[in-house]
Coordinates of N, CA and C in Angstrom, one line a residue:
K11 N 37.1 -28.0 279.1 CA 36.7 -29.1 278.3 C 35.9 -28.7 277.0
T12 N 35.1 -27.7 277.2 CA 34.3 -27.3 276.0 C 35.2 -26.8 274.9
I13 N 36.2 -25.9 275.3 CA 37.1 -25.4 274.4 C 37.9 -26.5 273.7
R14 N 38.4 -27.4 274.5 CA 39.2 -28.5 274.0 C 38.4 -29.3 273.0
S15 N 37.2 -29.6 273.4 CA 36.3 -30.4 272.5 C 36.1 -29.6 271.2
H16 N 35.9 -28.3 271.2 CA 35.7 -27.5 270.0 C 36.9 -27.6 269.1
T17 N 38.1 -27.5 269.7 CA 39.3 -27.5 269.0 C 39.5 -28.8 268.3
N18 N 39.3 -29.9 269.0 CA 39.4 -31.2 268.4 C 38.4 -31.4 267.3
Q19 N 37.2 -30.9 267.5 CA 36.2 -31.1 266.4 C 36.6 -30.3 265.2
S20 N 37.2 -29.1 265.4 CA 37.6 -28.3 264.2 C 38.7 -29.0 263.5
S21 N 39.7 -29.6 264.3 CA 40.8 -30.3 263.6 C 40.3 -31.5 262.8
F22 N 39.3 -32.2 263.4 CA 38.7 -33.3 262.7 C 38.0 -32.9 261.4
S23 N 37.3 -31.7 261.6 CA 36.5 -31.2 260.4 C 37.5 -30.8 259.3
R24 N 38.6 -30.1 259.6 CA 39.6 -29.7 258.6 C 40.2 -31.0 258.0
S25 N 40.5 -32.0 258.8 CA 41.1 -33.2 258.3 C 40.1 -33.9 257.3
Y26 N 38.9 -33.9 257.8 CA 37.8 -34.6 257.0 C 37.7 -33.9 255.6
H27 N 37.6 -32.6 255.6 CA 37.4 -31.9 254.4 C 38.6 -32.0 253.5
R28 N 39.9 -32.0 254.1 CA 41.0 -32.2 253.2 C 41.0 -33.6 252.6
S29 N 40.6 -34.6 253.3 CA 40.5 -35.9 252.8 C 39.5 -36.0 251.7
Y30 N 38.3 -35.3 251.9 CA 37.3 -35.3 250.9 C 37.8 -34.6 249.6
A31 N 38.5 -33.5 249.8 CA 39.0 -32.8 248.6 C 40.0 -33.6 247.8
M32 N 40.8 -34.4 248.5 CA 41.8 -35.2 247.8 C 41.0 -36.3 247.1
S33 N 40.0 -36.9 247.7 CA 39.3 -38.0 247.0 C 38.5 -37.4 245.8
S34 N 38.1 -36.2 245.9 CA 37.4 -35.5 244.8 C 38.3 -35.4 243.6
K35 N 39.6 -35.0 243.9 CA 40.5 -34.8 242.8 C 40.8 -36.2 242.2
E36 N 40.9 -37.2 243.0 CA 41.1 -38.6 242.5 C 40.0 -39.0 241.6
R37 N 38.8 -38.8 242.0 CA 37.6 -39.1 241.2 C 37.6 -38.4 239.9
Q38 N 37.9 -37.1 240.0 CA 37.9 -36.2 238.8 C 38.9 -36.7 237.8
R39 N 40.1 -37.1 238.4 CA 41.2 -37.6 237.5 C 40.8 -38.9 236.9
Q40 N 40.1 -39.8 237.6 CA 39.7 -41.1 237.0 C 38.7 -40.9 235.9
E41 N 37.8 -39.9 236.1 CA 36.8 -39.7 235.1 C 37.5 -39.1 233.8
C42 N 38.5 -38.3 234.0 CA 39.2 -37.8 232.8 C 39.9 -38.9 232.1
V43 N 40.5 -39.8 232.9 CA 41.2 -41.0 232.3 C 40.3 -41.9 231.5
E44 N 39.1 -42.1 232.1 CA 38.0 -42.9 231.4 C 37.6 -42.2 230.1
R45 N 37.5 -40.9 230.1 CA 37.1 -40.2 228.9 C 38.2 -40.3 227.9
A46 N 39.4 -40.2 228.3 CA 40.6 -40.3 227.4 C 40.5 -41.6 226.6
K47 N 40.0 -42.7 227.2 CA 39.9 -44.0 226.5 C 39.0 -43.8 225.3
D48 N 37.9 -43.1 225.4 CA 37.0 -42.9 224.4 C 37.5 -42.0 223.3
L49 N 38.5 -41.2 223.6 CA 39.1 -40.3 222.6 C 40.4 -40.8 222.0
K50 N 40.7 -42.0 222.3 CA 42.0 -42.6 221.7 C 41.9 -42.5 220.2
G51 N 43.0 -41.9 219.6 CA 43.1 -41.8 218.1 C 42.2 -40.7 217.5
K52 N 41.5 -40.0 218.4 CA 40.7 -38.9 217.9 C 41.3 -37.5 218.2
R53 N 41.0 -36.5 217.4 CA 41.5 -35.2 217.7 C 41.0 -34.7 219.0
K54 N 41.9 -34.2 219.8 CA 41.6 -33.7 221.2 C 42.7 -32.7 221.6
A55 N 42.4 -32.1 222.7 CA 43.4 -31.2 223.4 C 43.6 -31.7 224.8
I56 N 44.8 -31.5 225.3 CA 45.1 -31.8 226.7 C 45.7 -30.6 227.3
I57 N 45.1 -30.1 228.4 CA 45.7 -28.9 229.1 C 46.6 -29.4 230.2
L58 N 47.8 -29.0 230.1 CA 48.8 -29.3 231.2 C 49.0 -28.1 232.0
H59 N 48.4 -28.1 233.2 CA 48.4 -26.9 234.0 C 49.7 -26.6 234.6
G60 N 49.8 -25.4 235.2 CA 51.0 -25.1 236.0 C 51.0 -25.8 237.3
N61 N 52.1 -25.8 238.0 CA 52.1 -26.6 239.3 C 51.3 -25.8 240.4
G62 N 50.8 -26.6 241.3 CA 50.0 -26.0 242.4 C 49.3 -27.0 243.2
T63 N 48.5 -26.6 244.2 CA 47.8 -27.6 245.0 C 46.3 -27.5 244.9
G64 N 45.8 -26.6 244.2 CA 44.3 -26.4 244.1 C 43.7 -27.3 243.0
D65 N 42.4 -27.1 242.8 CA 41.7 -27.8 241.8 C 41.9 -27.1 240.5
M66 N 42.7 -27.7 239.6 CA 43.1 -27.1 238.4 C 42.0 -27.1 237.3
T67 N 41.0 -27.8 237.5 CA 39.8 -27.7 236.6 C 39.1 -26.4 236.8
D68 N 39.4 -25.7 237.8 CA 38.7 -24.4 238.1 C 39.7 -23.3 238.3
G69 N 40.9 -23.4 237.7 CA 42.0 -22.4 237.9 C 42.3 -21.7 236.7
N70 N 42.7 -20.4 236.9 CA 43.2 -19.6 235.8 C 42.2 -19.6 234.6
W71 N 42.8 -19.7 233.4 CA 42.0 -19.7 232.1 C 41.6 -21.2 231.7
Y72 N 42.0 -22.1 232.5 CA 41.9 -23.5 232.0 C 40.4 -23.9 231.7
P73 N 39.5 -23.6 232.6 CA 38.1 -24.0 232.3 C 37.5 -23.3 231.2
S74 N 37.8 -22.0 231.0 CA 37.2 -21.2 229.9 C 37.7 -21.7 228.6
V75 N 39.0 -21.9 228.5 CA 39.6 -22.4 227.3 C 39.1 -23.8 226.9
R76 N 38.9 -24.7 228.0 CA 38.3 -26.0 227.8 C 36.9 -25.8 227.2
D77 N 36.1 -24.9 227.7 CA 34.7 -24.7 227.3 C 34.7 -24.2 225.8
E78 N 35.6 -23.2 225.5 CA 35.6 -22.7 224.2 C 36.0 -23.7 223.2
L79 N 37.0 -24.5 223.5 CA 37.4 -25.5 222.5 C 36.4 -26.6 222.3
E80 N 35.7 -27.0 223.4 CA 34.7 -28.0 223.3 C 33.5 -27.4 222.5
A81 N 33.2 -26.2 222.6 CA 32.1 -25.6 221.8 C 32.5 -25.5 220.3
A82 N 33.8 -25.5 220.1 CA 34.3 -25.4 218.7 C 34.5 -26.9 218.1
G83 N 34.1 -27.9 218.9 CA 34.2 -29.2 218.4 C 35.5 -30.0 218.7
I84 N 36.3 -29.4 219.6 CA 37.6 -30.1 220.0 C 37.4 -30.6 221.4
P85 N 37.3 -31.9 221.7 CA 37.3 -32.4 223.0 C 38.5 -32.0 223.8
V86 N 38.4 -31.8 225.1 CA 39.5 -31.3 225.9 C 39.6 -32.2 227.2
L87 N 40.8 -32.7 227.5 CA 41.0 -33.4 228.7 C 41.7 -32.4 229.7
L88 N 41.0 -32.1 230.8 CA 41.5 -31.2 231.8 C 41.3 -31.8 233.2
T89 N 42.4 -32.1 233.9 CA 42.2 -32.6 235.3 C 43.4 -32.1 236.1
T90 N 43.3 -32.2 237.4 CA 44.4 -31.9 238.2 C 45.4 -33.1 238.2
Y91 N 46.6 -32.9 237.7 CA 47.6 -33.9 237.6 C 48.0 -34.5 238.9
P92 N 48.4 -35.8 238.9 CA 49.0 -36.3 240.2 C 50.4 -35.6 240.4
D93 N 50.8 -35.5 241.6 CA 52.0 -34.8 242.0 C 51.9 -33.3 241.5
S94 N 50.8 -32.7 241.7 CA 50.5 -31.4 241.1 C 51.4 -30.3 241.6
L95 N 51.9 -30.4 242.8 CA 52.8 -29.3 243.3 C 54.2 -29.4 242.7
K96 N 54.8 -30.6 242.8 CA 56.2 -30.8 242.4 C 56.3 -31.0 240.8
A97 N 55.2 -31.4 240.2 CA 55.1 -31.5 238.8 C 56.3 -32.3 238.2
R98 N 56.6 -33.4 238.8 CA 57.8 -34.1 238.4 C 57.7 -34.8 237.0
E99 N 58.7 -34.7 236.2 CA 58.7 -35.3 234.9 C 58.4 -36.8 234.9
N100 N 59.0 -37.5 235.8 CA 58.8 -39.0 235.8 C 57.4 -39.4 236.2
I101 N 56.5 -38.4 236.6 CA 55.1 -38.7 236.9 C 54.2 -38.1 235.8
W102 N 54.5 -36.8 235.4 CA 53.7 -36.1 234.5 C 53.7 -36.7 233.1
I103 N 54.9 -37.0 232.6 CA 55.0 -37.5 231.2 C 54.3 -38.8 231.1
P104 N 54.5 -39.8 231.9 CA 53.8 -41.1 231.8 C 52.3 -40.9 231.9
F105 N 51.8 -40.0 232.8 CA 50.4 -39.7 233.0 C 49.8 -39.2 231.7
T106 N 50.5 -38.2 231.0 CA 50.0 -37.6 229.8 C 50.0 -38.6 228.7
I107 N 51.0 -39.4 228.6 CA 51.1 -40.4 227.5 C 50.2 -41.6 227.7
N108 N 50.4 -42.3 228.9 CA 49.8 -43.5 229.1 C 48.3 -43.4 229.6
E109 N 48.0 -42.4 230.4 CA 46.7 -42.3 231.0 C 45.8 -41.4 230.1
L110 N 46.3 -40.3 229.6 CA 45.5 -39.4 228.9 C 45.6 -39.6 227.4
G111 N 46.6 -40.5 227.0 CA 46.6 -40.9 225.6 C 47.1 -39.9 224.6
A112 N 48.0 -39.0 224.9 CA 48.5 -38.1 224.0 C 49.1 -38.8 222.8
D113 N 48.7 -38.4 221.6 CA 49.2 -39.0 220.4 C 49.3 -38.0 219.2
E114 N 49.3 -38.5 218.0 CA 49.5 -37.6 216.9 C 48.3 -36.8 216.5
E115 N 47.2 -37.1 217.2 CA 45.9 -36.3 217.0 C 45.7 -35.3 218.2
T116 N 46.7 -35.2 219.0 CA 46.6 -34.4 220.2 C 47.2 -33.0 220.1
I117 N 46.5 -32.0 220.7 CA 47.1 -30.7 220.9 C 47.4 -30.5 222.3
L118 N 48.7 -30.3 222.6 CA 49.1 -30.1 224.0 C 49.1 -28.6 224.3
I119 N 48.4 -28.2 225.4 CA 48.4 -26.8 225.8 C 49.0 -26.8 227.2
G120 N 50.3 -26.3 227.2 CA 51.0 -26.3 228.5 C 51.2 -24.9 229.0
H121 N 51.0 -24.7 230.3 CA 51.2 -23.5 231.0 C 52.2 -23.6 232.1
S122 N 53.2 -22.8 232.1 CA 54.2 -22.8 233.1 C 54.9 -24.1 233.3
S123 N 54.8 -24.8 234.4 CA 55.4 -26.2 234.5 C 54.8 -27.1 233.4
G124 N 53.6 -26.9 233.1 CA 53.0 -27.7 232.0 C 53.6 -27.5 230.7
S125 N 54.2 -26.3 230.4 CA 54.9 -26.1 229.2 C 56.2 -26.8 229.2
A126 N 56.9 -26.9 230.3 CA 58.1 -27.7 230.4 C 57.9 -29.2 230.1
C127 N 56.8 -29.7 230.7 CA 56.4 -31.1 230.4 C 56.1 -31.3 228.9
A128 N 55.3 -30.4 228.4 CA 55.0 -30.5 226.9 C 56.2 -30.5 226.1
M129 N 57.2 -29.7 226.4 CA 58.5 -29.6 225.6 C 59.2 -30.9 225.7
R130 N 59.3 -31.5 226.9 CA 60.0 -32.8 227.1 C 59.2 -33.9 226.3
I131 N 57.9 -33.9 226.4 CA 57.1 -34.9 225.6 C 57.5 -34.8 224.1
L132 N 57.7 -33.6 223.6 CA 58.0 -33.4 222.2 C 59.3 -34.0 221.8
E133 N 60.2 -34.2 222.7 CA 61.4 -34.8 222.3 C 61.3 -36.3 221.9
N134 N 60.2 -36.9 222.4 CA 60.1 -38.4 222.1 C 58.8 -38.8 221.5
Y135 N 57.8 -37.9 221.5 CA 56.5 -38.3 221.0 C 56.0 -37.3 220.0
K136 N 55.3 -37.8 219.0 CA 54.7 -36.9 218.0 C 53.3 -36.5 218.4
V137 N 53.0 -35.3 218.2 CA 51.7 -34.7 218.5 C 51.2 -33.9 217.4
L138 N 50.0 -33.5 217.4 CA 49.5 -32.6 216.3 C 50.1 -31.2 216.4
G139 N 49.9 -30.6 217.5 CA 50.4 -29.3 217.7 C 50.6 -29.0 219.2
V140 N 51.2 -27.8 219.5 CA 51.5 -27.5 220.9 C 51.3 -26.0 221.1
V141 N 50.7 -25.6 222.2 CA 50.6 -24.2 222.7 C 51.3 -24.1 224.0
L142 N 52.3 -23.2 224.0 CA 53.1 -23.0 225.2 C 52.8 -21.6 225.8
V143 N 52.5 -21.6 227.0 CA 52.1 -20.3 227.7 C 53.1 -20.2 228.9
S144 N 53.8 -19.1 228.9 CA 54.9 -18.8 230.0 C 55.9 -20.0 230.0
A145 N 56.5 -20.3 228.9 CA 57.4 -21.3 228.8 C 58.8 -20.9 229.2
Y146 N 59.6 -21.8 229.6 CA 61.0 -21.5 230.1 C 61.9 -22.8 229.9
Y147 N 63.2 -22.6 229.9 CA 64.1 -23.7 229.6 C 65.1 -23.9 230.6
T148 N 65.1 -23.1 231.7 CA 66.0 -23.4 232.8 C 65.2 -23.6 234.1
D149 N 65.9 -23.9 235.2 CA 65.2 -24.1 236.5 C 64.9 -22.8 237.2
L150 N 65.3 -21.7 236.6 CA 65.1 -20.4 237.1 C 65.7 -20.1 238.5
G151 N 66.6 -21.0 238.8 CA 67.3 -20.9 240.1 C 66.4 -21.3 241.3
D152 N 65.3 -22.1 241.0 CA 64.4 -22.5 242.0 C 64.6 -24.0 242.3
S153 N 64.6 -24.3 243.6 CA 64.9 -25.7 244.0 C 63.8 -26.6 243.6
L154 N 62.5 -26.2 243.6 CA 61.4 -27.0 243.2 C 61.5 -27.3 241.7
E155 N 61.8 -26.3 240.9 CA 61.9 -26.5 239.5 C 63.1 -27.5 239.2
R156 N 64.1 -27.3 240.0 CA 65.3 -28.2 239.8 C 65.0 -29.6 240.0
R157 N 64.2 -29.9 241.1 CA 63.9 -31.3 241.4 C 62.8 -31.9 240.5
S158 N 62.2 -31.1 239.7 CA 61.1 -31.6 238.8 C 61.7 -32.5 237.7
G159 N 63.0 -32.4 237.4 CA 63.7 -33.3 236.4 C 63.7 -32.7 235.0
Y160 N 63.0 -31.7 234.7 CA 62.9 -31.2 233.3 C 64.2 -30.5 232.9
F161 N 65.0 -30.0 233.8 CA 66.0 -29.1 233.5 C 67.4 -29.7 233.8
N162 N 67.5 -31.0 233.9 CA 68.8 -31.6 234.3 C 69.7 -32.0 233.1
R163 N 69.2 -31.5 231.9 CA 69.9 -31.8 230.6 C 69.4 -30.8 229.6
P164 N 70.2 -30.7 228.5 CA 69.8 -29.7 227.5 C 68.5 -30.2 226.7
F165 N 67.8 -29.3 226.2 CA 66.6 -29.6 225.4 C 67.1 -30.0 224.0
D166 N 66.5 -31.0 223.4 CA 66.8 -31.3 222.0 C 65.8 -30.6 221.1
W167 N 66.2 -29.4 220.7 CA 65.3 -28.5 220.0 C 64.9 -29.1 218.6
D168 N 65.8 -29.7 217.9 CA 65.5 -30.3 216.6 C 64.5 -31.4 216.7
K169 N 64.7 -32.3 217.6 CA 63.7 -33.4 217.8 C 62.3 -32.8 218.1
M170 N 62.3 -31.8 219.0 CA 61.0 -31.2 219.3 C 60.3 -30.6 218.1
K171 N 61.1 -29.9 217.3 CA 60.5 -29.3 216.1 C 59.9 -30.4 215.1
S172 N 60.6 -31.5 215.1 CA 60.2 -32.5 214.1 C 58.9 -33.3 214.6
N173 N 58.6 -33.2 215.8 CA 57.5 -34.0 216.4 C 56.1 -33.3 216.5
A174 N 56.1 -32.0 216.0 CA 54.8 -31.3 216.0 C 54.6 -30.6 214.7
K175 N 53.4 -30.5 214.2 CA 53.2 -29.8 213.0 C 53.3 -28.3 213.2
W176 N 53.0 -27.8 214.4 CA 53.1 -26.4 214.7 C 53.2 -26.2 216.2
I177 N 53.9 -25.1 216.6 CA 54.1 -24.7 218.0 C 53.8 -23.3 218.1
I178 N 52.8 -22.9 219.0 CA 52.4 -21.5 219.2 C 52.8 -21.2 220.6
Q179 N 53.3 -20.0 220.8 CA 53.8 -19.6 222.1 C 53.3 -18.2 222.6
F180 N 52.9 -18.1 223.8 CA 52.5 -16.8 224.4 C 53.4 -16.5 225.6
H181 N 53.7 -15.2 225.7 CA 54.5 -14.8 226.9 C 54.2 -13.3 227.1
S182 N 54.3 -12.9 228.3 CA 54.1 -11.5 228.7 C 55.4 -10.9 229.2
K183 N 55.7 -9.7 228.8 CA 56.9 -9.0 229.2 C 57.0 -8.8 230.7
D184 N 55.8 -8.7 231.4 CA 55.8 -8.4 232.8 C 55.5 -9.7 233.6
D185 N 55.8 -10.8 233.1 CA 55.7 -12.1 233.8 C 56.6 -12.0 235.0
H186 N 56.1 -12.1 236.2 CA 56.9 -12.0 237.4 C 57.5 -13.3 237.9
L187 N 57.2 -14.4 237.2 CA 57.8 -15.7 237.5 C 58.8 -16.2 236.5
V188 N 58.5 -15.9 235.2 CA 59.4 -16.3 234.1 C 59.8 -15.1 233.3
P189 N 61.1 -14.8 233.4 CA 61.6 -13.7 232.6 C 61.4 -13.8 231.1
V190 N 61.1 -12.7 230.4 CA 60.8 -12.8 229.0 C 62.0 -13.3 228.2
T191 N 63.2 -13.2 228.7 CA 64.3 -13.8 228.0 C 64.3 -15.3 227.9
E192 N 63.7 -15.9 228.9 CA 63.5 -17.4 228.8 C 62.6 -17.7 227.7
A193 N 61.5 -17.0 227.5 CA 60.5 -17.3 226.5 C 61.1 -17.0 225.1
R194 N 61.9 -16.0 225.0 CA 62.5 -15.6 223.7 C 63.5 -16.7 223.3
H195 N 64.2 -17.2 224.3 CA 65.2 -18.3 224.0 C 64.4 -19.5 223.4
V196 N 63.3 -19.9 224.0 CA 62.5 -21.0 223.6 C 62.0 -20.7 222.1
H197 N 61.5 -19.5 221.9 CA 61.1 -19.1 220.6 C 62.2 -19.2 219.5
E198 N 63.3 -18.7 219.8 CA 64.4 -18.7 218.9 C 64.9 -20.1 218.5
N199 N 64.8 -21.0 219.5 CA 65.3 -22.4 219.3 C 64.2 -23.3 218.7
L200 N 63.0 -23.0 219.0 CA 61.9 -23.9 218.4 C 61.2 -23.3 217.2
G201 N 61.5 -22.0 216.9 CA 60.8 -21.4 215.8 C 59.3 -21.4 215.9
T202 N 58.9 -21.0 217.1 CA 57.5 -21.0 217.4 C 56.8 -19.8 216.8
E203 N 55.5 -19.9 216.6 CA 54.7 -18.7 216.3 C 54.6 -17.9 217.6
Y204 N 55.2 -16.8 217.7 CA 55.4 -16.2 219.0 C 54.6 -15.0 219.2
H205 N 53.8 -15.0 220.3 CA 53.0 -13.8 220.6 C 53.4 -13.3 222.0
E206 N 54.0 -12.1 221.9 CA 54.5 -11.4 223.2 C 53.7 -10.2 223.5
V207 N 53.1 -10.2 224.7 CA 52.3 -9.1 225.1 C 52.9 -8.3 226.3
D208 N 52.3 -7.2 226.7 CA 53.0 -6.3 227.7 C 52.5 -6.6 229.1
D209 N 51.2 -6.9 229.3 CA 50.6 -6.8 230.6 C 49.8 -7.9 231.1
C210 N 50.1 -9.1 230.8 CA 49.3 -10.3 231.2 C 50.0 -11.1 232.3
G211 N 51.2 -10.6 232.8 CA 51.8 -11.3 233.9 C 52.1 -12.8 233.6
H212 N 51.8 -13.7 234.5 CA 52.0 -15.1 234.3 C 50.8 -15.8 233.7
F213 N 49.9 -15.0 233.1 CA 48.7 -15.6 232.5 C 47.9 -16.4 233.5
Q214 N 47.5 -15.7 234.6 CA 46.7 -16.3 235.6 C 45.2 -15.7 235.6
Q215 N 44.9 -15.1 234.5 CA 43.5 -14.5 234.3 C 42.5 -15.6 234.0
E216 N 41.3 -15.3 234.1 CA 40.2 -16.3 233.9 C 39.9 -16.6 232.5
D217 N 40.3 -15.8 231.5 CA 40.0 -16.0 230.1 C 41.2 -15.8 229.3
M218 N 41.3 -16.6 228.2 CA 42.4 -16.5 227.3 C 41.9 -16.9 225.9
P219 N 41.1 -16.1 225.3 CA 40.5 -16.5 224.0 C 41.5 -16.6 222.9
E220 N 42.7 -16.0 223.1 CA 43.7 -16.1 222.1 C 44.1 -17.5 221.7
I221 N 44.0 -18.4 222.7 CA 44.4 -19.8 222.5 C 43.4 -20.5 221.5
L222 N 42.1 -20.3 221.6 CA 41.2 -20.8 220.7 C 41.5 -20.3 219.3
Q223 N 41.7 -19.0 219.2 CA 41.9 -18.3 217.9 C 43.1 -18.9 217.2
A224 N 44.2 -19.0 218.0 CA 45.5 -19.5 217.5 C 45.3 -21.0 217.0
I225 N 44.6 -21.8 217.8 CA 44.4 -23.2 217.4 C 43.6 -23.3 216.1
Q226 N 42.5 -22.5 216.1 CA 41.6 -22.5 214.9 C 42.3 -22.1 213.6
S227 N 43.4 -21.3 213.8 CA 44.1 -20.9 212.6 C 45.0 -22.0 212.0
K228 N 45.2 -23.1 212.8 CA 46.1 -24.1 212.4 C 45.4 -25.4 212.0
I229 N 44.1 -25.5 212.3 CA 43.4 -26.8 212.0 C 42.2 -26.6 211.1

């Protein structure tokens, strides 16, 4: 009985903490949406994170780039997107446009799945500029990517180019998730300002000061 009680209590505790974590993400997201209302029509950046299940406000280089841009006077909207694992187009694009208020004064910073979302947004909406990190244009033979919706039709490169004043792109030759040939194809078709490095993998490090430097060179 003691062992059984301990097991049940542990299960309850894990369930409780999972529920708390989920509600924390929801509160965080709502706070970000409220801040977006205050930034409507103002210059800002939105970080579109890669897909995953964790707290994206504390993942990879996202918080450090947010802090650097904020210190430089550029407000940043960073939150864990709804449907964060599957990153589906029919959820992410409406959230970016309708809830976070992406507009002609917005800089989109997309990483991995977030770069695919940013590129599809560019087909139909004007923004100030775009930063693509580990971008790709196919589903990479991955079923989750295939179901996201971004890759079920060709990209309209010309429309994308006409809807941003500038597009900057970063990729690493040793990216273990996105082959460099994918990034080079994006670059060739979008005419991006392309930065290719040798040893940054999928850009999952804690810092990426190159983003601030690249943006500051454009505004």
